[in-house]
Amino acid sequence: QSVLTQPPSVSGAPGQRATISCTGSGSNLGAGYDVHWYQQLPGTIPRLLIYANTNRPSGVPGRFSGSKSGTSASLAIGGLQPEDEAIYYCQAFDSGLRGWVFGEGTKLTVL
Amino acid sequence: EVQLVESGGGLVQPGGSLRLSCAASGFTFSNYAMSWVRQAPGKGLEWVSGITAAGTYYAGSVKGRFTISRDFSKDTLYLQMSSLRAGDTAMYYCTIQPNHGIALPGWGQGTLVTVSS
């Protein structure tokens, strides 16, 4: 069980917006540490989607956005496309564990 | 183009050792934090170890058994693994770790470690 809690699954219809939450605590997100988001498409290696809460690396579409407030963070995916079906992981540094941690991942299904 | 190429995985008996390497190219290796991340078959991502200018960091499950290091002259990241257990069986990825607002997308293709008798 991770110190970063994500819902096991979310779903949405094509064109709709989906949101994935990542809930931490005072030793990670609440302590001001950045959250990063990764996308892992089926059978592929993970890909950095959002770093430092809100920043998109070059090449990541603008319909992916991140936010953070207090002990929680969210990844929003607008205009859902079938190719967005993947597992999404949040990651942050935890001062108690003295290392980075991943959430357990959220499987996004595009209906 | 960022490239990370892992090597050194394989089949090892419980209690054995392995050293993983990750050759980096296409970016200024010394400017970035690095991490090892593993993924057991059918499971999620597990952060294993990281290295920054400030020091080295380990997951509780590997602390005291694994050692991370880097050679700036060779632009190579290492993970020395000892006292290996069945639970360490996974694909091991080398990745550029976002840190203090600095990030660069980069994951290796992974190297498979299988711990079995």
CSV table of C-alpha atoms in Angstrom, one decimal:
chain,number,residue,atom,x,y,z
A,1,GLN,CA,0.0,0.0,0.0
A,2,SER,CA,1.5,3.3,-1.1
A,3,VAL,CA,1.6,6.6,0.8
A,4,LEU,CA,0.2,8.1,-2.3
A,5,THR,CA,-3.4,7.1,-2.9
A,6,GLN,CA,-4.9,6.9,-6.4
A,7,PRO,CA,-8.3,5.4,-7.5
A,8,PRO,CA,-7.8,2.0,-9.1
A,9,SER,CA,-9.8,3.0,-12.1
A,10,VAL,CA,-11.5,5.9,-13.9
A,11,SER,CA,-13.4,6.0,-17.1
A,12,GLY,CA,-14.9,8.4,-19.6
A,13,ALA,CA,-16.4,8.7,-23.0
A,14,PRO,CA,-14.4,9.9,-26.0
A,15,GLY,CA,-14.3,13.7,-26.0
A,16,GLN,CA,-15.1,14.0,-22.3
A,17,ARG,CA,-12.7,15.0,-19.5
A,18,ALA,CA,-11.3,12.6,-16.9
A,19,THR,CA,-9.6,13.4,-13.7
A,20,ILE,CA,-7.3,11.2,-11.6
A,21,SER,CA,-6.5,12.1,-8.0
A,22,CYS,CA,-3.4,11.5,-6.0
A,23,THR,CA,-3.8,12.0,-2.2
A,24,GLY,CA,-0.7,12.2,0.0
A,25,SER,CA,0.1,13.5,3.4
A,26,GLY,CA,2.2,16.0,5.3
A,27,SER,CA,5.4,14.2,4.6
A,28,ASN,CA,5.1,14.3,0.8
A,29,LEU,CA,2.6,16.5,-1.1
A,30,GLY,CA,1.7,18.5,2.1
A,31,ALA,CA,5.4,19.2,2.8
A,32,GLY,CA,5.7,21.0,-0.5
A,33,TYR,CA,7.3,18.3,-2.6
A,34,ASP,CA,6.4,18.3,-6.2
A,35,VAL,CA,4.2,15.6,-7.8
A,36,HIS,CA,5.0,14.1,-11.2
A,37,TRP,CA,2.7,12.0,-13.4
A,38,TYR,CA,3.6,9.2,-15.7
A,39,GLN,CA,1.6,7.4,-18.4
A,40,GLN,CA,2.2,3.7,-19.2
A,41,LEU,CA,0.4,2.5,-22.3
A,42,PRO,CA,-0.2,-1.2,-22.6
A,43,GLY,CA,3.0,-3.1,-23.2
A,44,THR,CA,5.2,0.0,-23.2
A,45,ILE,CA,7.7,1.7,-20.9
A,46,PRO,CA,6.4,4.6,-18.7
A,47,ARG,CA,6.5,8.1,-20.1
A,48,LEU,CA,6.8,11.4,-18.1
A,49,LEU,CA,3.6,13.3,-18.6
A,50,ILE,CA,3.7,16.1,-16.0
A,51,TYR,CA,6.5,17.2,-13.8
A,52,ALA,CA,6.7,19.6,-10.9
A,53,ASN,CA,2.9,19.7,-10.5
A,54,THR,CA,1.9,21.5,-13.6
A,55,ASN,CA,4.6,21.3,-16.2
A,56,ARG,CA,4.4,19.4,-19.5
A,57,PRO,CA,7.5,18.1,-21.2
A,58,SER,CA,7.9,18.9,-24.8
A,59,GLY,CA,5.6,16.7,-26.9
A,60,VAL,CA,2.9,16.1,-24.3
A,61,PRO,CA,-0.4,17.4,-25.7
A,62,GLY,CA,-2.0,20.4,-23.9
A,63,ARG,CA,-5.1,18.4,-23.1
A,64,PHE,CA,-3.0,16.8,-20.2
A,65,SER,CA,-2.8,19.2,-17.2
A,66,GLY,CA,-1.8,18.9,-13.6
A,67,SER,CA,-2.6,20.7,-10.4
A,68,LYS,CA,-1.7,20.4,-6.7
A,69,SER,CA,-3.1,21.8,-3.6
A,70,GLY,CA,-2.1,20.9,-0.1
A,71,THR,CA,-1.9,17.1,0.3
A,72,SER,CA,-3.7,16.4,-3.0
A,73,ALA,CA,-2.9,16.5,-6.7
A,74,SER,CA,-4.9,15.9,-9.8
A,75,LEU,CA,-4.2,14.9,-13.4
A,76,ALA,CA,-6.8,16.1,-15.9
A,77,ILE,CA,-7.2,14.7,-19.4
A,78,GLY,CA,-9.5,16.7,-21.7
A,79,GLY,CA,-11.0,15.5,-24.9
A,80,LEU,CA,-10.4,11.9,-24.2
A,81,GLN,CA,-9.2,9.7,-27.0
A,82,PRO,CA,-9.1,5.9,-27.2
A,83,GLU,CA,-5.2,6.1,-27.3
A,84,ASP,CA,-5.3,7.6,-23.8
A,85,GLU,CA,-6.2,4.2,-22.3
A,86,ALA,CA,-3.3,3.5,-20.0
A,87,ILE,CA,-2.2,3.3,-16.4
A,88,TYR,CA,-1.3,6.6,-14.8
A,89,TYR,CA,1.0,6.9,-11.9
A,90,CYS,CA,1.7,9.9,-9.6
A,91,GLN,CA,5.1,10.2,-7.9
A,92,ALA,CA,6.5,12.4,-5.1
A,93,PHE,CA,9.3,12.6,-2.7
A,94,ASP,CA,8.5,11.6,0.9
A,95,SER,CA,10.6,13.0,3.7
A,96,GLY,CA,9.6,10.2,6.2
A,97,LEU,CA,10.6,7.5,3.8
A,98,ARG,CA,13.5,9.6,2.6
A,99,GLY,CA,12.9,8.7,-1.0
A,100,TRP,CA,10.5,8.9,-3.9
A,101,VAL,CA,7.3,6.9,-4.0
A,102,PHE,CA,4.7,6.0,-6.7
A,103,GLY,CA,1.0,5.8,-6.3
A,104,GLU,CA,-0.4,2.4,-7.1
A,105,GLY,CA,-1.6,3.6,-10.5
A,106,THR,CA,-5.0,4.3,-12.0
A,107,LYS,CA,-6.3,2.5,-15.1
A,108,LEU,CA,-8.1,4.9,-17.4
A,109,THR,CA,-10.7,3.3,-19.7
A,110,VAL,CA,-12.1,5.3,-22.6
A,111,LEU,CA,-15.6,3.9,-23.1
B,1,GLU,CA,18.1,12.5,-28.3
B,2,VAL,CA,18.1,11.2,-24.8
B,3,GLN,CA,19.2,7.5,-24.6
B,4,LEU,CA,19.4,5.3,-21.6
B,5,VAL,CA,20.6,1.8,-22.1
B,6,GLU,CA,20.5,-0.7,-19.2
B,7,SER,CA,22.5,-3.9,-19.0
B,8,GLY,CA,23.5,-6.4,-16.4
B,9,GLY,CA,20.2,-8.2,-15.7
B,10,GLY,CA,19.8,-11.9,-15.7
B,11,LEU,CA,19.0,-15.0,-13.7
B,12,VAL,CA,20.5,-15.2,-10.2
B,13,GLN,CA,20.0,-17.5,-7.3
B,14,PRO,CA,18.5,-16.2,-4.0
B,15,GLY,CA,21.3,-14.6,-2.0
B,16,GLY,CA,23.3,-13.7,-5.1
B,17,SER,CA,24.4,-10.4,-6.5
B,18,LEU,CA,24.2,-8.5,-9.7
B,19,ARG,CA,25.3,-5.1,-10.9
B,20,LEU,CA,23.1,-3.2,-13.3
B,21,SER,CA,24.5,-0.5,-15.5
B,22,CYS,CA,22.8,2.3,-17.4
B,23,ALA,CA,24.7,4.1,-20.1
B,24,ALA,CA,23.4,7.7,-20.7
B,25,SER,CA,23.7,9.8,-23.8
B,26,GLY,CA,22.1,12.8,-25.5
B,27,PHE,CA,22.0,15.0,-22.4
B,28,THR,CA,24.3,16.4,-19.8
B,29,PHE,CA,24.3,13.5,-17.4
B,30,SER,CA,25.8,15.4,-14.5
B,31,ASN,CA,23.0,17.9,-14.5
B,32,TYR,CA,20.2,15.5,-13.6
B,33,ALA,CA,19.1,13.3,-10.8
B,34,MET,CA,18.7,9.7,-11.7
B,35,SER,CA,16.6,6.8,-10.4
B,36,TRP,CA,16.1,3.1,-10.7
B,37,VAL,CA,12.5,2.0,-10.9
B,38,ARG,CA,11.3,-1.6,-11.1
B,39,GLN,CA,8.2,-3.3,-12.2
B,40,ALA,CA,7.3,-6.9,-11.3
B,41,PRO,CA,5.2,-8.8,-13.9
B,42,GLY,CA,1.7,-7.5,-13.9
B,43,LYS,CA,2.4,-5.0,-11.1
B,44,GLY,CA,2.8,-1.3,-10.7
B,45,LEU,CA,5.9,0.9,-10.7
B,46,GLU,CA,8.1,0.7,-7.6
B,47,TRP,CA,10.8,3.3,-7.1
B,48,VAL,CA,14.0,1.6,-5.9
B,49,SER,CA,16.8,4.1,-5.6
B,50,GLY,CA,17.8,7.6,-6.6
B,51,ILE,CA,20.9,9.7,-6.7
B,52,THR,CA,21.1,13.5,-6.7
B,53,ALA,CA,23.8,16.1,-6.0
B,54,ALA,CA,22.6,16.0,-2.4
B,55,GLY,CA,23.0,12.2,-1.9
B,56,THR,CA,21.6,8.8,-2.4
B,57,TYR,CA,18.2,7.5,-1.6
B,58,TYR,CA,16.7,4.0,-1.2
B,59,ALA,CA,13.3,2.3,-0.9
B,60,GLY,CA,13.0,0.6,2.5
B,61,SER,CA,12.7,-2.8,0.7
B,62,VAL,CA,16.2,-2.5,-0.7
B,63,LYS,CA,18.1,-0.4,1.9
B,64,GLY,CA,21.2,-2.1,3.0
B,65,ARG,CA,21.2,-4.5,0.1
B,66,PHE,CA,21.4,-2.2,-2.9
B,67,THR,CA,23.9,0.6,-3.7
B,68,ILE,CA,23.4,3.3,-6.3
B,69,SER,CA,26.3,5.1,-7.9
B,70,ARG,CA,27.3,7.0,-11.0
B,71,ASP,CA,30.4,7.6,-13.0
B,72,PHE,CA,30.5,11.0,-14.6
B,73,SER,CA,33.5,10.1,-16.7
B,74,LYS,CA,31.5,7.3,-18.3
B,75,ASP,CA,28.1,8.9,-18.1
B,76,THR,CA,26.9,5.7,-16.5
B,77,LEU,CA,24.5,4.9,-13.6
B,78,TYR,CA,24.9,1.7,-11.6
B,79,LEU,CA,22.9,-0.3,-9.2
B,80,GLN,CA,24.8,-2.9,-7.2
B,81,MET,CA,22.4,-5.5,-5.8
B,82,SER,CA,23.2,-8.1,-3.2
B,83,SER,CA,21.3,-10.5,-1.0
B,84,LEU,CA,18.8,-10.8,-3.8
B,85,ARG,CA,15.4,-12.3,-3.0
B,86,ALA,CA,12.6,-13.7,-5.1
B,87,GLY,CA,10.7,-10.5,-4.4
B,88,ASP,CA,13.4,-8.5,-6.3
B,89,THR,CA,12.4,-10.2,-9.6
B,90,ALA,CA,11.3,-7.5,-11.9
B,91,MET,CA,12.2,-5.4,-14.9
B,92,TYR,CA,14.5,-2.6,-13.8
B,93,TYR,CA,14.4,0.7,-15.5
B,94,CYS,CA,16.9,3.6,-15.4
B,95,THR,CA,15.2,6.9,-15.5
B,96,ILE,CA,15.9,10.6,-15.3
B,97,GLN,CA,14.3,11.7,-12.0
B,98,PRO,CA,12.5,15.0,-12.0
B,99,ASN,CA,13.9,17.0,-9.1
B,100,HIS,CA,13.7,20.6,-8.0
B,101,GLY,CA,11.8,21.6,-11.0
B,102,ILE,CA,14.3,20.1,-13.4
B,103,ALA,CA,13.1,17.3,-15.7
B,104,LEU,CA,13.9,15.6,-18.9
B,105,PRO,CA,11.8,12.7,-20.3
B,106,GLY,CA,13.9,9.6,-20.3
B,107,TRP,CA,13.4,5.9,-19.5
B,108,GLY,CA,15.5,3.0,-20.6
B,109,GLN,CA,14.1,-0.1,-22.2
B,110,GLY,CA,14.7,-2.0,-19.0
B,111,THR,CA,16.8,-5.0,-17.9
B,112,LEU,CA,15.1,-8.1,-16.5
B,113,VAL,CA,16.3,-9.5,-13.1
B,114,THR,CA,15.0,-12.9,-12.2
B,115,VAL,CA,15.8,-14.3,-8.7
B,116,SER,CA,15.2,-18.0,-8.6
B,117,SER,CA,16.8,-21.3,-7.7
